[in-house]
Coordinates of C-alpha atoms and ligand atoms in Angstrom, one line a residue:
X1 CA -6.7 22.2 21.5
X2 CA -6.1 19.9 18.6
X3 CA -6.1 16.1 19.4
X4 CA -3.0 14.1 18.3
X5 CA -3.4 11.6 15.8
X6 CA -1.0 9.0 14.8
X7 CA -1.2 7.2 11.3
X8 CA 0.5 3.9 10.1
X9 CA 1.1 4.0 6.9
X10 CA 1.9 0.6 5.7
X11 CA 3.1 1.1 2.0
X12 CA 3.5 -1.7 -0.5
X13 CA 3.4 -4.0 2.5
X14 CA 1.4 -7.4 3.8
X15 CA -0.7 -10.1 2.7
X16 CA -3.8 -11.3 3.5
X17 CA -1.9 -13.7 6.4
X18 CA 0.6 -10.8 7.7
X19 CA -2.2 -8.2 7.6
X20 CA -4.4 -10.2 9.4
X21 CA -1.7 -11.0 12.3
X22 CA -1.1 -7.1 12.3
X23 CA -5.1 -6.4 12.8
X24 CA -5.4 -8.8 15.8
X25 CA -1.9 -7.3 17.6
X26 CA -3.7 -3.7 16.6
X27 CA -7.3 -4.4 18.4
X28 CA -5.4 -6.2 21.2
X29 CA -3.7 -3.3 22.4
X30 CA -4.8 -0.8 24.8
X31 CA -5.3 2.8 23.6
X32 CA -5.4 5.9 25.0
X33 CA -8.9 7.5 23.7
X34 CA -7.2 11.0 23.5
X35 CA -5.5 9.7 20.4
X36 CA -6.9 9.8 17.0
X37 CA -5.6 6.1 14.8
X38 CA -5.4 5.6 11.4
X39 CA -4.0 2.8 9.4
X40 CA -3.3 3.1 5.8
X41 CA -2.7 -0.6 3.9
X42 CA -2.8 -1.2 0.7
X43 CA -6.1 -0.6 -1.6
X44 CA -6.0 -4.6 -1.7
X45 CA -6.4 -5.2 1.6
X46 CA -8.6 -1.8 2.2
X47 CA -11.8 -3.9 2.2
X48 CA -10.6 -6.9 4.5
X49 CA -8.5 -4.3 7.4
X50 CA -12.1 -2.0 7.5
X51 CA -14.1 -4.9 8.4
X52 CA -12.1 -6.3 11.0
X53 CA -11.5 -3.0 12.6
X54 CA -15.5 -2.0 12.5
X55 CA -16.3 -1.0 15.7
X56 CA -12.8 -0.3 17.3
X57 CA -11.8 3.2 17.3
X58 CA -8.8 2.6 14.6
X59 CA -10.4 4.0 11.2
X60 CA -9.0 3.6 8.1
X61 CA -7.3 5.3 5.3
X62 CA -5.7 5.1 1.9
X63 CA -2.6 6.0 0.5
X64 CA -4.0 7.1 -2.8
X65 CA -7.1 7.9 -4.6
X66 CA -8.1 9.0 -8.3
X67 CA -7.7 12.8 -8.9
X68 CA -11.8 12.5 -10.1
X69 CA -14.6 12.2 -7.6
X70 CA -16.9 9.8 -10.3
X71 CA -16.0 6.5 -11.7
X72 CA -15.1 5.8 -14.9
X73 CA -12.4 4.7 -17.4
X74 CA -9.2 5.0 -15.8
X75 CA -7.3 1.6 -15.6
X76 CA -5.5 0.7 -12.3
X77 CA -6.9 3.7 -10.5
X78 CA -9.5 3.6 -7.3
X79 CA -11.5 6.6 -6.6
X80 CA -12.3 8.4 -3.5
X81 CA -15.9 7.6 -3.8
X82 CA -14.8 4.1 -4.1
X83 CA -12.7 4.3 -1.3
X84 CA -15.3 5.6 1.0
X85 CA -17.6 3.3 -0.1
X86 CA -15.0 0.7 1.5
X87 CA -15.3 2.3 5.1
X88 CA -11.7 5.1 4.5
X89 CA -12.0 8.1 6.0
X90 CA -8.4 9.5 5.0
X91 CA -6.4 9.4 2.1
X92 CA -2.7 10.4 1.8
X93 CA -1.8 12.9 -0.8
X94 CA 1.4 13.9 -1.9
X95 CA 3.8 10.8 -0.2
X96 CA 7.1 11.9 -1.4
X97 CA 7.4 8.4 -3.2
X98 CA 4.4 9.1 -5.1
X99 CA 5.7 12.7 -5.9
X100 CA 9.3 11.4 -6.6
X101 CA 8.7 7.8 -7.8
X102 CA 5.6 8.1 -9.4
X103 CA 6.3 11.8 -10.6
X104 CA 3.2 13.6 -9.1
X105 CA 3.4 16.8 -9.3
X106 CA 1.7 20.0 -7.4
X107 CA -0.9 20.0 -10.1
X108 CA -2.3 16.5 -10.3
X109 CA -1.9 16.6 -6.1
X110 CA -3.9 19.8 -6.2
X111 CA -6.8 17.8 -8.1
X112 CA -6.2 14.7 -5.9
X113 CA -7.1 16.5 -2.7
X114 CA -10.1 18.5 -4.1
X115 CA -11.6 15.3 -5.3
X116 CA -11.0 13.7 -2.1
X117 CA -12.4 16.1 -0.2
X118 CA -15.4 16.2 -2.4
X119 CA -15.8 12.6 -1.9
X120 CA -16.0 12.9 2.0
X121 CA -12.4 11.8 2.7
X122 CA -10.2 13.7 4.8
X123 CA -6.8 14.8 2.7
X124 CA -3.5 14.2 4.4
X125 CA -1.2 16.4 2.5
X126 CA 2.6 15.0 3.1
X127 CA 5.4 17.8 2.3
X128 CA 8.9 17.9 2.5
X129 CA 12.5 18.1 1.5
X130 CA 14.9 15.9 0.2
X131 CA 18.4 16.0 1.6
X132 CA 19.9 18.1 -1.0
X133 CA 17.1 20.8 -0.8
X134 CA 18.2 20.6 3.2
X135 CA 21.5 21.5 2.2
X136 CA 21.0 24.2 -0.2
X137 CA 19.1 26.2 2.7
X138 CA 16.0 25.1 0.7
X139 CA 14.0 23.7 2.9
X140 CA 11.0 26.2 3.9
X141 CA 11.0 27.4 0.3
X142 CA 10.4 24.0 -0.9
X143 CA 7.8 23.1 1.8
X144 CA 6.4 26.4 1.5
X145 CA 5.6 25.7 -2.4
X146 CA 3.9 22.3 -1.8
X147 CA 1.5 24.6 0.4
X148 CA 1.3 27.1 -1.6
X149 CA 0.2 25.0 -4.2
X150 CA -2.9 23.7 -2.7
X151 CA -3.6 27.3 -1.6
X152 CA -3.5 29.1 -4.8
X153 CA -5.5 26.3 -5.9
X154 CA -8.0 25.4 -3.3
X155 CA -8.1 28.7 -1.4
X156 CA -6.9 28.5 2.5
X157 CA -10.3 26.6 3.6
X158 CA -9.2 23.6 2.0
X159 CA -7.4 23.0 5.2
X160 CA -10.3 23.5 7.6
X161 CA -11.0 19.7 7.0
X162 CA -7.4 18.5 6.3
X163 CA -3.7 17.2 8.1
X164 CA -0.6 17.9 6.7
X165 CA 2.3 15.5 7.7
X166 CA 5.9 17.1 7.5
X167 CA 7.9 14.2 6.0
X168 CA 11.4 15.2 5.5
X169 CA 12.6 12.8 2.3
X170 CA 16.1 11.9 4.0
X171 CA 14.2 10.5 7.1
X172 CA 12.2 8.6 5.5
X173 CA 13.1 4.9 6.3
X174 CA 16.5 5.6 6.9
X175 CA 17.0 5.6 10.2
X176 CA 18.0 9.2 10.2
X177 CA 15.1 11.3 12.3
X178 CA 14.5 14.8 12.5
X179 CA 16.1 16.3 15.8
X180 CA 12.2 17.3 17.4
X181 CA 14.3 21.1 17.2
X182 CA 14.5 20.6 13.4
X183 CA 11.1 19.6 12.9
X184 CA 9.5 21.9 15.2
X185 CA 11.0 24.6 13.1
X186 CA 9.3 23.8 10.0
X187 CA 6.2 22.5 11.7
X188 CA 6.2 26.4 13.3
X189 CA 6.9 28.2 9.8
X190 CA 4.2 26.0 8.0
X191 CA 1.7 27.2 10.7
X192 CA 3.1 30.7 10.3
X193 CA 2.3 30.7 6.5
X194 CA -1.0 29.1 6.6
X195 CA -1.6 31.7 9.8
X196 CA -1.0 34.3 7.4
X197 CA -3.9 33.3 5.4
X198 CA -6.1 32.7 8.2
X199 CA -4.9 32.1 12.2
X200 CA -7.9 30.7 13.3
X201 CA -7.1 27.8 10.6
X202 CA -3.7 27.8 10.9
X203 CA -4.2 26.6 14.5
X204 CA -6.7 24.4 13.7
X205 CA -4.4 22.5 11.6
X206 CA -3.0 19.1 12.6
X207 CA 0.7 18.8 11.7
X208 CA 2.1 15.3 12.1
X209 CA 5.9 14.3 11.5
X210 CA 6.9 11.6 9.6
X211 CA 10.6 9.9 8.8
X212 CA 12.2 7.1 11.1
X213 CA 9.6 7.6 13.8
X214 CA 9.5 4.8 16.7
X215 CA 8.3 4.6 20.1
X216 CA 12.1 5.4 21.4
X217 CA 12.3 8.8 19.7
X218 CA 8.4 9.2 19.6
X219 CA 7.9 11.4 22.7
X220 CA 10.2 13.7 22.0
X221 CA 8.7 14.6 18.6
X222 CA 5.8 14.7 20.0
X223 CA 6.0 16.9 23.0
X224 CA 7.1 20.1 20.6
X225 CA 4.2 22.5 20.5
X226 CA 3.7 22.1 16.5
X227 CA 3.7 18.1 16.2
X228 CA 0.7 17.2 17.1
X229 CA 1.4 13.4 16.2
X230 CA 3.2 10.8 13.8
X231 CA 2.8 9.8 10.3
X232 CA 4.8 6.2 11.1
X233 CA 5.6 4.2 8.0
X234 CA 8.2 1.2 9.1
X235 CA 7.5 0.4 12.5
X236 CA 3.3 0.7 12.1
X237 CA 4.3 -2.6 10.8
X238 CA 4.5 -4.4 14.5
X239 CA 1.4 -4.0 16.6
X240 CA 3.4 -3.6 19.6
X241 CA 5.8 -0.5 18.7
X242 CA 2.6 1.0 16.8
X243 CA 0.9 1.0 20.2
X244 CA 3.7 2.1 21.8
X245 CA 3.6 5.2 19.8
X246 CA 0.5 6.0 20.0
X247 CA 0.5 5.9 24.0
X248 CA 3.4 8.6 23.6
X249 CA 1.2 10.8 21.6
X250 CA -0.9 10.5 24.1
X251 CA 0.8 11.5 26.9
Ligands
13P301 P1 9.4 5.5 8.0 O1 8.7 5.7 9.3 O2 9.6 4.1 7.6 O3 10.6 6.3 7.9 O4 8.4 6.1 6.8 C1 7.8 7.3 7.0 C2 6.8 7.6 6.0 O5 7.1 7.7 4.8 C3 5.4 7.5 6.4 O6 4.6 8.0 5.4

């Protein structure tokens, strides 16, 4: 059985005010302990969110880390070693606006979850298409090369002590969800490839959804045999409809 987890990833979002409001609506609500929480602020506010979450069950994350395990001389860049040292326990790799925006590419993601897993952090590796590949009937050939990647790379282990979030590009803070059918299909085929590898992993594997998720579409997502919980950008943002999520990934 793998146990849902729902992550908030809260972007180039807050201050030291908001993102302490957010923290006391988060440890105020009542959770469901059959629900793994994450929270991903910025790396400014990394340091400040771990402390006042010590001690509750919600653990935190980052949204990026160096693609080198050491520290050294690369301006404007945190490590994963740094990151742990700051209480994170996950790190996103591969956000499509880091792969689109920031033009990451397969390689340097390849290096960024390596290091991070050599570091002790747990790799969420975010795939998916934008709304042209979804049109061209490129979908599972697009998703299936962002796996691939990390495969070739990293050998099919790698995903023994990793998540993958499918985030569809065109859902992504637009207000235009996934149909649970439509992400259920890919969430299926990208178990199918990694079972070809290696079942046992394959099912082993937590695969979250991500684009336009909120508590009045979550359960529906979530009750499809593959998605085994949320990666929730926008509406993390409010303690309330967080919790509210989370509760329907529990259920
Ligand atoms: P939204 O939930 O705002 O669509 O963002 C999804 C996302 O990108 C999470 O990483």
């Amino acid at each position: 059985m793998r146990r849902p987890m729902v992550a908030g990833n809260w972007k180039m979002h807050g201050t030291r005010a908001s993102v302490a409001e957010l923290i006391e609506g988060l440890v105020n609500l009542a959770l469901p302990g059959s629900v793994d929480v994450a929270v991903f602020p910025t790396s400014l506010h990394i340091g400040l969110v771990a402390e006042c979450l010590e001690g509750t069950s919600i653990v935190v994350g980052a949204q990026n880390a160096a693609h080198e395990t050491g520290q050294g001389a690369l301006t404007g860049e945190v490590s994963p070693g740094q990151v742990v040292d700051m209480g994170c326990k996950f790190v996103l790799v591969g956000h499509s606006e880091r792969r689109q925006i920031m033009g990451e590419t397969n390689s340097v993601l390849n290096h960024k979850f390596a290091a991070a897993q050599a570091s002790g952090l747990t790799p969420i590796l975010c795939v998916g298409e934008t709304l042209e590949e979804r049109e061209a009937g490129k979908t599972l050939e697009v998703v299936g090369r962002q796996l691939d990647s990390i495969i070739e790379e990293l050998g099919i282990d790698a995903f023994v002590n990793a998540v993958i979030a499918y985030e569809p590009v065109w859902a992504i803070g637009t207000g235009l969800t996934a149909s649970p059918q439509q992400a259920q299909d890919v969430h299926a085929e990208i178990r199918a490839q990694l079972a070809k590898e290696n079942a046992e992993v394959a099912q082993g594997v937590r695969l979250l959804y991500g684009g336009s998720v909120k508590a009045a579409n979550a359960a529906e997502l979530f009750g499809m045999p593959d998605i085994d919980g949320g990666l929730i950008g926008g509406a993390s943002l409010n303690a309330d409809e967080f919790g509210a999520i989370i509760r329907a990934a529990g259920n």
